[in-house]
mmCIF file of C-alpha atoms in Angstrom:
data_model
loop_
_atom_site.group_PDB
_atom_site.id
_atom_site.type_symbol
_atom_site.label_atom_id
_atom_site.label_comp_id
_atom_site.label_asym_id
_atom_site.label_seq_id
_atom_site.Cartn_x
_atom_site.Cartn_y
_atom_site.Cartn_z
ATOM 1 C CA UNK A 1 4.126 14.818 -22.967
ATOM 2 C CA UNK A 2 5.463 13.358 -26.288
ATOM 3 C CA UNK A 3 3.922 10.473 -28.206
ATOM 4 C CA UNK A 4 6.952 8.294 -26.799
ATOM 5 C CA UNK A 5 6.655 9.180 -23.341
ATOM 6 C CA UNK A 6 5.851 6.727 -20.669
ATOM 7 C CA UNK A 7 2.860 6.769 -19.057
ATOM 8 C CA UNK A 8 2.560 7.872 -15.433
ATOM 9 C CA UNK A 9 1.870 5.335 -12.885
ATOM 10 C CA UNK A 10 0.842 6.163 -9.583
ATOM 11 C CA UNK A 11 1.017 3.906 -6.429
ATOM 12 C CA UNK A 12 0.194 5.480 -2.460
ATOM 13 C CA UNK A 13 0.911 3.417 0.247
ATOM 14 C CA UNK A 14 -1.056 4.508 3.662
ATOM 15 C CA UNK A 15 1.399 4.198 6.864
ATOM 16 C CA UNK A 16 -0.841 2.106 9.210
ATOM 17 C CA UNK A 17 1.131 -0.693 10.656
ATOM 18 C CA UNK A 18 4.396 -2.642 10.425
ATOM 19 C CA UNK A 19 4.423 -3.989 6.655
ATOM 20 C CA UNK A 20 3.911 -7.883 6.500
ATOM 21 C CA UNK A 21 4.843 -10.984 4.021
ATOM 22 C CA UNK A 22 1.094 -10.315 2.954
ATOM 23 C CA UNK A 23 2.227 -6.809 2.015
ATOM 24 C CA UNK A 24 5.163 -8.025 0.123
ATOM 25 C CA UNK A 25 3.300 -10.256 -2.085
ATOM 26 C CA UNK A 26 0.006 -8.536 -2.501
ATOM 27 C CA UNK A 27 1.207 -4.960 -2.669
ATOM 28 C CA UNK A 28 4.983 -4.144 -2.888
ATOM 29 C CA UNK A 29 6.053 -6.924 -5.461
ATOM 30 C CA UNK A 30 3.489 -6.083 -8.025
ATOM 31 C CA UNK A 31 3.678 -2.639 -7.786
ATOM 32 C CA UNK A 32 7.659 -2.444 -7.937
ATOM 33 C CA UNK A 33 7.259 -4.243 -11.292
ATOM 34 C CA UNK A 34 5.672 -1.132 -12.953
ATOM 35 C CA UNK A 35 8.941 0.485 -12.906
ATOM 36 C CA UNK A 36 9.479 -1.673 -16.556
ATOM 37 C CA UNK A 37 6.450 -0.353 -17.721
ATOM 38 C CA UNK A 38 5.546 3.315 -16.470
ATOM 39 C CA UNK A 39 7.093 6.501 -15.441
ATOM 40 C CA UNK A 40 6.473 5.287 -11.942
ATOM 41 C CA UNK A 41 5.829 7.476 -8.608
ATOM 42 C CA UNK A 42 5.541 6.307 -5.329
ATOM 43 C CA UNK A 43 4.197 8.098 -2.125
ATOM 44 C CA UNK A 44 3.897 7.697 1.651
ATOM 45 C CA UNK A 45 0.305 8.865 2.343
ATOM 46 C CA UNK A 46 1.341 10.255 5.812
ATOM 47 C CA UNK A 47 -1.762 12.585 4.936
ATOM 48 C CA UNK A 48 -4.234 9.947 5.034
ATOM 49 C CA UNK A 49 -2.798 8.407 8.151
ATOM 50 C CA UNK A 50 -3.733 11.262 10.406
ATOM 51 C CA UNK A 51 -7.522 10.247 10.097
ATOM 52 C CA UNK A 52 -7.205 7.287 12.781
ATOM 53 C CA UNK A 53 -3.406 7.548 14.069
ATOM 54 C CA UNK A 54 -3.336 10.050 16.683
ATOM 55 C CA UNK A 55 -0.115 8.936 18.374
ATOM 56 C CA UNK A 56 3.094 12.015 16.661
ATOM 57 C CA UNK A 57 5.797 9.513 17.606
ATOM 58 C CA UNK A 58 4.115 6.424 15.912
ATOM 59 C CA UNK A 59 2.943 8.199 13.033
ATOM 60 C CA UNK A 60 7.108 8.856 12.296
ATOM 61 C CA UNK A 61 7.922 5.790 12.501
ATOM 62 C CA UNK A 62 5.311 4.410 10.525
ATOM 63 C CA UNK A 63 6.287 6.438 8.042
ATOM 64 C CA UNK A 64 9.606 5.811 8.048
ATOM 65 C CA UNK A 65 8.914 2.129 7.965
ATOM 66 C CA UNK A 66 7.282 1.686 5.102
ATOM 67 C CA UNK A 67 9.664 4.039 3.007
ATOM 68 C CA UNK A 68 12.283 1.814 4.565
ATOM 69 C CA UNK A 69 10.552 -1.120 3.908
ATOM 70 C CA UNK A 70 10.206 -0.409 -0.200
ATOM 71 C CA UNK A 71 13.503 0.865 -0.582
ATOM 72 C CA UNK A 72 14.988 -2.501 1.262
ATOM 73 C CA UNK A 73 12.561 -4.427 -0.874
ATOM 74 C CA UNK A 74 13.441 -2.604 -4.197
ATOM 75 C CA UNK A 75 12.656 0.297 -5.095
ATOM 76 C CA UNK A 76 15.070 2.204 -6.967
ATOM 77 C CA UNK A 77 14.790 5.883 -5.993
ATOM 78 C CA UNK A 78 17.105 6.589 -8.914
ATOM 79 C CA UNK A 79 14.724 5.147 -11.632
ATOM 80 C CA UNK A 80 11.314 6.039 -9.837
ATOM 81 C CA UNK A 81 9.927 9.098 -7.578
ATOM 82 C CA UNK A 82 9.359 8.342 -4.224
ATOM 83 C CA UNK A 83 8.097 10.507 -1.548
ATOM 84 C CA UNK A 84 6.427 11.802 1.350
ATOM 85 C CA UNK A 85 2.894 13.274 0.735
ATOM 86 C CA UNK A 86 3.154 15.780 3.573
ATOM 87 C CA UNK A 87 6.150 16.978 1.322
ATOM 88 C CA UNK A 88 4.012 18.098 -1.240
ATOM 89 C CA UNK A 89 2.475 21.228 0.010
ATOM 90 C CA UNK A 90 0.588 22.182 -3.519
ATOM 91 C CA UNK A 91 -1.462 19.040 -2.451
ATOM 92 C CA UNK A 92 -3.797 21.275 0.368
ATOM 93 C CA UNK A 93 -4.302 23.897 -1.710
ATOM 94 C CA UNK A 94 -5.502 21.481 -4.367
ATOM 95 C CA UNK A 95 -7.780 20.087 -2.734
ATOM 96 C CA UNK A 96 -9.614 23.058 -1.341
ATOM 97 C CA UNK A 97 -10.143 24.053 -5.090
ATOM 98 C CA UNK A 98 -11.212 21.005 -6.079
ATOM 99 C CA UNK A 99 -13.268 20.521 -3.165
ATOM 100 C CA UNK A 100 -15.464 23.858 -4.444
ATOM 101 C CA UNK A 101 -16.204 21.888 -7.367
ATOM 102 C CA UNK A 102 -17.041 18.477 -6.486
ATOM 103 C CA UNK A 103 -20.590 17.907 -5.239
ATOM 104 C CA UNK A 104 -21.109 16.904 -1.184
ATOM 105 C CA UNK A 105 -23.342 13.831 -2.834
ATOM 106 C CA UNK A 106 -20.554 12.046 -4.516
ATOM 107 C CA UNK A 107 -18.900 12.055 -1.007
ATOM 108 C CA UNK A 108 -21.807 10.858 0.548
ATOM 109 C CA UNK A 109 -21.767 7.571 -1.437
ATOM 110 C CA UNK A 110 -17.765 6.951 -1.035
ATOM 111 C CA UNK A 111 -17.701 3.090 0.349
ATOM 112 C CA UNK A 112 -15.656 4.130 3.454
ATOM 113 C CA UNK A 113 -18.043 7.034 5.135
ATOM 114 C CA UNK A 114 -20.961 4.679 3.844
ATOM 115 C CA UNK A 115 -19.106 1.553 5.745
ATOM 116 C CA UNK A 116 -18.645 3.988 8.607
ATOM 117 C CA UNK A 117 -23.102 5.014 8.428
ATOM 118 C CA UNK A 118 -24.015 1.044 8.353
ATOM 119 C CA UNK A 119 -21.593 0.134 11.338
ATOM 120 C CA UNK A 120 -23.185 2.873 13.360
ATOM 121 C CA UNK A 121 -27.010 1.832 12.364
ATOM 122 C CA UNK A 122 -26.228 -2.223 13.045
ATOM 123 C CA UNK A 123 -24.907 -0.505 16.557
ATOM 124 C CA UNK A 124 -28.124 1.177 17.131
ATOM 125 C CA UNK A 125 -26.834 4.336 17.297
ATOM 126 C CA UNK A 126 -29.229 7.387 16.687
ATOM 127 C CA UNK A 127 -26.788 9.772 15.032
ATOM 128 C CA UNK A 128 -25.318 7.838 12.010
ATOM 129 C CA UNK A 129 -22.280 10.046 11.821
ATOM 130 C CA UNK A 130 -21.539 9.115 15.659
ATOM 131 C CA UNK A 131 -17.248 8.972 14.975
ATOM 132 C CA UNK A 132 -16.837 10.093 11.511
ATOM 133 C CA UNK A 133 -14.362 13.111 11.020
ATOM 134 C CA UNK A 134 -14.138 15.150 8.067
ATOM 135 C CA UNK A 135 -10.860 13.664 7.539
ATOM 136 C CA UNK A 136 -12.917 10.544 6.982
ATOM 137 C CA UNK A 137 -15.440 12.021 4.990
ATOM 138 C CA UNK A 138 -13.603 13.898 2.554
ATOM 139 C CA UNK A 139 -10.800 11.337 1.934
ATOM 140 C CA UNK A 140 -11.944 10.470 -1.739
ATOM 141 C CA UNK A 141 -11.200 14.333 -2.528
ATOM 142 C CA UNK A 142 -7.473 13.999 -0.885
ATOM 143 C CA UNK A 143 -6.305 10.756 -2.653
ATOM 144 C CA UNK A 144 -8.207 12.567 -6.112
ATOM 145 C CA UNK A 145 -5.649 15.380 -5.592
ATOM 146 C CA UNK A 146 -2.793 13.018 -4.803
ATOM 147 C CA UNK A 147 -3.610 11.639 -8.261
ATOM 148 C CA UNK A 148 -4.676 14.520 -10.701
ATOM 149 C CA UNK A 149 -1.876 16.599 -9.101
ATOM 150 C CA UNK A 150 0.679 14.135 -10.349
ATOM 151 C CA UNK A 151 -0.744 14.024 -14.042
ATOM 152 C CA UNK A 152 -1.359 10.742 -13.585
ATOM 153 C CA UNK A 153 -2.452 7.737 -16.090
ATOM 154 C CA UNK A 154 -2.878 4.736 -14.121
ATOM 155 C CA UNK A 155 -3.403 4.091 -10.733
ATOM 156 C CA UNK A 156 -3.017 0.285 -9.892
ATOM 157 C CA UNK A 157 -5.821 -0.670 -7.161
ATOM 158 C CA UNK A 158 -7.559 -3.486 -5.966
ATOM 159 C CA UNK A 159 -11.515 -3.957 -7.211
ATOM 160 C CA UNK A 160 -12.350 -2.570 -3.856
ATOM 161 C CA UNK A 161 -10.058 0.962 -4.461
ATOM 162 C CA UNK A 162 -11.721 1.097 -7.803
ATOM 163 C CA UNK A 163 -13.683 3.711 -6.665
ATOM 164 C CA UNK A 164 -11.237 6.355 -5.817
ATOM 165 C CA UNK A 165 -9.848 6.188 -9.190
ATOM 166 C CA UNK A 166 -13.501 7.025 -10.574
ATOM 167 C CA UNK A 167 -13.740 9.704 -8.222
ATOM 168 C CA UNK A 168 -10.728 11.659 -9.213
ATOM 169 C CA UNK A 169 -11.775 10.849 -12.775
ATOM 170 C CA UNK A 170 -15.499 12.711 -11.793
ATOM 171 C CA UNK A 171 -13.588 15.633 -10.245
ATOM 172 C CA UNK A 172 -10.836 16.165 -12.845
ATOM 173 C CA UNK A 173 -14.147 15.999 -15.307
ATOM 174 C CA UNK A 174 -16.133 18.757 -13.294
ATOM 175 C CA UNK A 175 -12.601 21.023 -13.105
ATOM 176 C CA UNK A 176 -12.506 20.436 -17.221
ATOM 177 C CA UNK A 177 -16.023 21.650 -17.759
ATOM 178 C CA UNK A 178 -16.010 24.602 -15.920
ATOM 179 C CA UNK A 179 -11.988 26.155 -16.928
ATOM 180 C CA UNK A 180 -11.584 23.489 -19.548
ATOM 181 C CA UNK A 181 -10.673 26.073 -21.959
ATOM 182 C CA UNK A 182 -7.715 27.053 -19.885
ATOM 183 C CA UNK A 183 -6.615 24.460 -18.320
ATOM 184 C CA UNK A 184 -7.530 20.725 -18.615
ATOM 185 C CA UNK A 185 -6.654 18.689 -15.631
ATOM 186 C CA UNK A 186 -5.577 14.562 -17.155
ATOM 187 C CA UNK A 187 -8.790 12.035 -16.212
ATOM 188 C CA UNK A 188 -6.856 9.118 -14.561
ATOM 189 C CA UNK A 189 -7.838 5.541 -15.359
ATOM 190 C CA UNK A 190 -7.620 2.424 -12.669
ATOM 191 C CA UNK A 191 -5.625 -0.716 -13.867
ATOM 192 C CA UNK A 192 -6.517 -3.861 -11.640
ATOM 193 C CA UNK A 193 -4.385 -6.492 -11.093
ATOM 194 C CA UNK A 194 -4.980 -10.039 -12.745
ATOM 195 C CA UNK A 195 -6.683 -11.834 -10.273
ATOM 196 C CA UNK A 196 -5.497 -15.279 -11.577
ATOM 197 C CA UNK A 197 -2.173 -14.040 -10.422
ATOM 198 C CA UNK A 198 -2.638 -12.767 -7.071
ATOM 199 C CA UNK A 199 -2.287 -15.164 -4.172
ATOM 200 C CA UNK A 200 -3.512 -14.562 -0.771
ATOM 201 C CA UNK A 201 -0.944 -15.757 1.993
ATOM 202 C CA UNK A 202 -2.778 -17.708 5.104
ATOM 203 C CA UNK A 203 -1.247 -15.974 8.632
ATOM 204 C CA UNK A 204 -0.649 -17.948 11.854
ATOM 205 C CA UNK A 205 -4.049 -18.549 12.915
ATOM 206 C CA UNK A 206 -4.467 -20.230 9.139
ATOM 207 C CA UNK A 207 -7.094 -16.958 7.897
ATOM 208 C CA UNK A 208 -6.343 -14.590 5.810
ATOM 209 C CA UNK A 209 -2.936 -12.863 6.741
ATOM 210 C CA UNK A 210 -4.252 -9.573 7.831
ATOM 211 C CA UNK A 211 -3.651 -6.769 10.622
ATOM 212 C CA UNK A 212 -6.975 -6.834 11.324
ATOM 213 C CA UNK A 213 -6.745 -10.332 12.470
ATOM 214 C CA UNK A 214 -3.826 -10.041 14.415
ATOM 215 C CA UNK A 215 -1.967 -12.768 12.546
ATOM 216 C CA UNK A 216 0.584 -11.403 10.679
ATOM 217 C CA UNK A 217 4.203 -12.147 9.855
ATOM 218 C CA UNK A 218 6.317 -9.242 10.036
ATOM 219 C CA UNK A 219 8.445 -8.937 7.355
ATOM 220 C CA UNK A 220 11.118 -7.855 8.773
ATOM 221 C CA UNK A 221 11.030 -10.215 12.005
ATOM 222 C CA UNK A 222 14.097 -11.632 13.558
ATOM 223 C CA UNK A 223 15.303 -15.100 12.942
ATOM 224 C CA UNK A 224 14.339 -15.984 16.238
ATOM 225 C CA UNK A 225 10.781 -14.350 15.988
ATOM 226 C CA UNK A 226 9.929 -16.145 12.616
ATOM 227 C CA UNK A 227 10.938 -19.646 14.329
ATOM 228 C CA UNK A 228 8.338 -18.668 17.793
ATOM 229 C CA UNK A 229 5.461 -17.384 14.926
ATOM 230 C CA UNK A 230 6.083 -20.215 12.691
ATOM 231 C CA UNK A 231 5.164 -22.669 15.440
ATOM 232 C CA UNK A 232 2.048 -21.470 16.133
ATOM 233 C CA UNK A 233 0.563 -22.253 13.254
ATOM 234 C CA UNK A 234 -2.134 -24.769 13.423
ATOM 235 C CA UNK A 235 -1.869 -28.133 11.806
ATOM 236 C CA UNK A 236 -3.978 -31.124 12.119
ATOM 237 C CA UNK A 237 -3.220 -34.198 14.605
ATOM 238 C CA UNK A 238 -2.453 -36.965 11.687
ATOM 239 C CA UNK A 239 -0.044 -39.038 13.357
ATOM 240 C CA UNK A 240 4.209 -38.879 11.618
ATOM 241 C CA UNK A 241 4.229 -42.195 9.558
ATOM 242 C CA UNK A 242 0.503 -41.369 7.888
ATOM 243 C CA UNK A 243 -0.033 -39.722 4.670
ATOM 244 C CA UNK A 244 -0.955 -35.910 4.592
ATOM 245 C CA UNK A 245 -2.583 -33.550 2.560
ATOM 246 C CA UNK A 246 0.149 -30.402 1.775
ATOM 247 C CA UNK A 247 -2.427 -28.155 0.024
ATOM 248 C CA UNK A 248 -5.018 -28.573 3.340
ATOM 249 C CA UNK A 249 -2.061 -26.667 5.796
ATOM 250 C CA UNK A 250 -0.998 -22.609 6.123
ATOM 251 C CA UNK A 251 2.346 -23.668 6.773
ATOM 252 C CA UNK A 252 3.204 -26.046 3.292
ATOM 253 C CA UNK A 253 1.070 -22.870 1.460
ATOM 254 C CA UNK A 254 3.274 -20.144 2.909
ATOM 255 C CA UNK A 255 6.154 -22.859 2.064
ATOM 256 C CA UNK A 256 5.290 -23.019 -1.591
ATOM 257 C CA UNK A 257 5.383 -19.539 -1.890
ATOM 258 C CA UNK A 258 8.837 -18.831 -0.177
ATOM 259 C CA UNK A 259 10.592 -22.389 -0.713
ATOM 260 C CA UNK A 260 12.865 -23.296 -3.394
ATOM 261 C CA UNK A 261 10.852 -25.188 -6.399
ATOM 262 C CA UNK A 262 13.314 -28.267 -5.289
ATOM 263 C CA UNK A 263 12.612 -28.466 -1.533
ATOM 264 C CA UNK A 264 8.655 -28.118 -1.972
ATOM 265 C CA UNK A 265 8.584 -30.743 -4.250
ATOM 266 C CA UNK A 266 10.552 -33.000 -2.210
ATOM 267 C CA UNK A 267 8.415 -31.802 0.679
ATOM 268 C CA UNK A 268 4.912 -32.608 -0.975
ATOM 269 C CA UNK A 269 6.155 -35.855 -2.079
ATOM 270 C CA UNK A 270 7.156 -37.062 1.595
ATOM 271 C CA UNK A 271 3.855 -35.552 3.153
ATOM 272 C CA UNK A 272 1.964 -37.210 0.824
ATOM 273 C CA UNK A 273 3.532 -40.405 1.297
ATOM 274 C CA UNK A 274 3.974 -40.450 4.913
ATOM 275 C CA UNK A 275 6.766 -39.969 7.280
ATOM 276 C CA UNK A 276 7.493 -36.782 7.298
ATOM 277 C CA UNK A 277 5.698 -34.461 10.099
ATOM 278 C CA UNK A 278 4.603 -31.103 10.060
ATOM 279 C CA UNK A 279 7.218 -29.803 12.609
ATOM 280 C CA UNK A 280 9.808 -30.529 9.694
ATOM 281 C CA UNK A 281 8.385 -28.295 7.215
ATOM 282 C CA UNK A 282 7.833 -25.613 9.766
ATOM 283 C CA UNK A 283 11.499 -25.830 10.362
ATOM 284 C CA UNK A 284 11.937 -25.476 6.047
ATOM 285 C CA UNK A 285 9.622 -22.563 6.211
ATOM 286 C CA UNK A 286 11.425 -20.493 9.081
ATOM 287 C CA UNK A 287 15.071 -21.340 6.917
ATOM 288 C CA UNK A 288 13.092 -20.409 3.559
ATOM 289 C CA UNK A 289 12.033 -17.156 4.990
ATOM 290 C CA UNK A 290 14.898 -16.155 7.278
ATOM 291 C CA UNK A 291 17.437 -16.854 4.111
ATOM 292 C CA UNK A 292 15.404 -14.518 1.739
ATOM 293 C CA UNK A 293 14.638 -11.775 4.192
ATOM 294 C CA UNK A 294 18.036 -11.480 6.297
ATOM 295 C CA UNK A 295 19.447 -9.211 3.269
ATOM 296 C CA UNK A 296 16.597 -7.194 2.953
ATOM 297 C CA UNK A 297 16.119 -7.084 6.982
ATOM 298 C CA UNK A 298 19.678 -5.772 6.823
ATOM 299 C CA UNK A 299 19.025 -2.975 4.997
ATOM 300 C CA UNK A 300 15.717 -2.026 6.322
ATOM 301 C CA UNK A 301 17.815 -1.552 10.057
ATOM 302 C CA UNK A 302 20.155 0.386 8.654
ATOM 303 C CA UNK A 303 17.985 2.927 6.268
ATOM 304 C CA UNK A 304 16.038 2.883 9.923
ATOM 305 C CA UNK A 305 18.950 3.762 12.094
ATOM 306 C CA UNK A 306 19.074 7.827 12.996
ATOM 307 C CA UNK A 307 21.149 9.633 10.548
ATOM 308 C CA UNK A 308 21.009 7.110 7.517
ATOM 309 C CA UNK A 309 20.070 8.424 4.064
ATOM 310 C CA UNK A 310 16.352 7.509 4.635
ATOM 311 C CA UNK A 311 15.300 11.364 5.122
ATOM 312 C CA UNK A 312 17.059 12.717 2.271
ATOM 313 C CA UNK A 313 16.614 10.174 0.074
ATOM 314 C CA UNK A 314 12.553 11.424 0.796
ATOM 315 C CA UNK A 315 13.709 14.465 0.303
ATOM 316 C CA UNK A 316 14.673 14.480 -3.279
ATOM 317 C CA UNK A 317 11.932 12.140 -4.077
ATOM 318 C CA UNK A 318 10.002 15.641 -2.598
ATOM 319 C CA UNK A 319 11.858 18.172 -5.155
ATOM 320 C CA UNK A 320 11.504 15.841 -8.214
ATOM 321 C CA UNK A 321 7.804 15.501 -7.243
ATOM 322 C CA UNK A 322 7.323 18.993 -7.030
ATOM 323 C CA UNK A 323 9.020 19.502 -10.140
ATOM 324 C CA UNK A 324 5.816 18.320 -11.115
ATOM 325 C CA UNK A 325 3.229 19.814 -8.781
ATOM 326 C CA UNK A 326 4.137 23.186 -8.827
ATOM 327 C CA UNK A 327 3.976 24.455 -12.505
ATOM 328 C CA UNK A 328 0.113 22.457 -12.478
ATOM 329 C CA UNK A 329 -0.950 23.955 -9.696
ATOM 330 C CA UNK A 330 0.409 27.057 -10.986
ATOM 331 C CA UNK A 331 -1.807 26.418 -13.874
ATOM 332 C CA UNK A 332 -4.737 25.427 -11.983
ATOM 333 C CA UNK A 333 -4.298 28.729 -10.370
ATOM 334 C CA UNK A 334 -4.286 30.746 -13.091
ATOM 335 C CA UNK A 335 -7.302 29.344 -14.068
ATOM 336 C CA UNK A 336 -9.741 29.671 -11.742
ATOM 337 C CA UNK A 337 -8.377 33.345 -11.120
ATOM 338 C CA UNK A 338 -5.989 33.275 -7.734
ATOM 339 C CA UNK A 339 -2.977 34.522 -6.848
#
């Protein structure tokens, strides 16, 4: 890679659920604006998913979902690589080698088979590993691959991913000292989001939007849908012609975020003053939302529908990613003495 090449800039996004507005802002806006910056790749981690989804059918459409999803939100498949990790097959092989290297200690301490240990001992169970597959246990070594096999720079994570950038950086660094004079493999770096700028969307029950909670917004919900969710969520009981408080209510925060600049303003200034209730703004909010999301929802149903482009458009993000995987682990090969 030249001096005036862009560095690479991975992002993996783990096929779990039907993506939400917390998604969009916390995950697939930020990461979509690396394509200025970085050589950018994007992957389905369809790998991953197979430690807890056990379901063929849902897995697929999972899948198929969330590529939808970016690509409706974005994503230019022209100007990025974007693919499915099952696509990849140098990414097994990999990982065995890699796996012969890396030490069964630094897997021991990897926050998710750790998490896994302490929910089993606050259960009282006897055997701490009660549940844990080695899928589980050695998923640190898989997403290391999916990142030293791409010759990666940067990996964008959250504090609390941190860790499996460090890991890959450990296990590219044990490769390098034992067949560093043949082949080096790149040590990857994390880049964390600004915190200032992150914002964390409130779901219908007013937490945290999360799946875990059960109180997410789909992003891709019908107009219909978004007006039933929208009215759930909880306000207090202050009576119409009383002042309210905007910035103490889910529904004027998700507002702020998806409203025009104009109608939030207005909005705060007639809550504040009194007059206006909060069935009102829920009614702005399910207009707001519905009016940015129809064009994307459009797209997402038909990238979704059987025979659109959605498969091959994976499939060409698969041969420009390999492009890239073969000739390392060709190299990789080579060095350790197979083949």
């Amino acid at each position: 890679m030249g001096s005036t090449a862009r560095k690479v800039s991975l992002t993996g996004i783990k096929p779990t659920g039907e993506p939400h507005l917390g998604n969009y802002i916390g995950a697939i806006l930020p990461a979509l604006k690396l394509v200025d910056d970085y050589e950018s790749l994007y992957f389905i981690a369809d790998l991953h998913a197979l430690t807890t989804i056990r379901d063929r059918d849902l897995l697929r459409h999972y899948t198929r979902s969330v590529a939808a999803t970016w690509l409706a939100a974005g994503l230019d498949p022209d100007r990025t690589t974007f693919y499915r990790q099952s696509d990849i097959r140098e990414i097994p092989e990999l990982t065995w080698v890699l796996s012969c290297l890396t030490g069964k200690g630094l897997m021991n301490r990897a926050h998710a088979y750790k998490a896994a240990r302490d929910r089993n001992r606050a259960a009282g169970k006897e055997d701490l590993d009660a549940g844990v597959n080695m899928g589980l246990f050695n998923y640190p070594m898989l997403m290391a691959v999916d990142i030293l096999i791409m010759d990666a720079d940067v990996v964008p994570v959250g504090r609390d991913q941190v860790q499996h950038v460090e890991y890959a950086a450990d296990i590219a660094g044990a490769f390098n000292a034992v067949y560093g004079d043949r082949f080096r493999l790149k040590i990857p770096a994390a880049v964390i989001p600004d915190e200032g700028s992150a914002q964390t969307l409130p779901g219908v029950d007013g937490r945290k939007m999360s799946k875990s909670y059960g109180n997410t917004i789909p992003l891709f919900e019908s107009e219909a849908g978004l007006r039933k969710m929208i009215r759930r969520i909880p306000t207090d009981s202050v009576p119409l012609d009383e002042p309210k408080d905007p910035d103490s209510a889910a529904v004027f925060t998700l507002l702020e975020r998806f409203g025009e600049a104009d109608v939030v303003a207005e909005t705060r200034a007639r809550l504040m003053a009194g007059g206006m209730g909060w069935g009102e703004v829920k009614a702005q909010l399910t207009d707001a939302l519905n009016a940015q999301f129809a064009p994307l929802r459009e797209r997402y149903e038909a990238l979704m529908a059987p025979g659109s482009e959605l498969d091959d458009l994976l499939a060409h993000g698969a041969d420009k990613a390999r492009k890239q995987t073969r000739p390392l682990l060709e190299r990789v090969r080579d060095a350790v003495g197979i083949g």
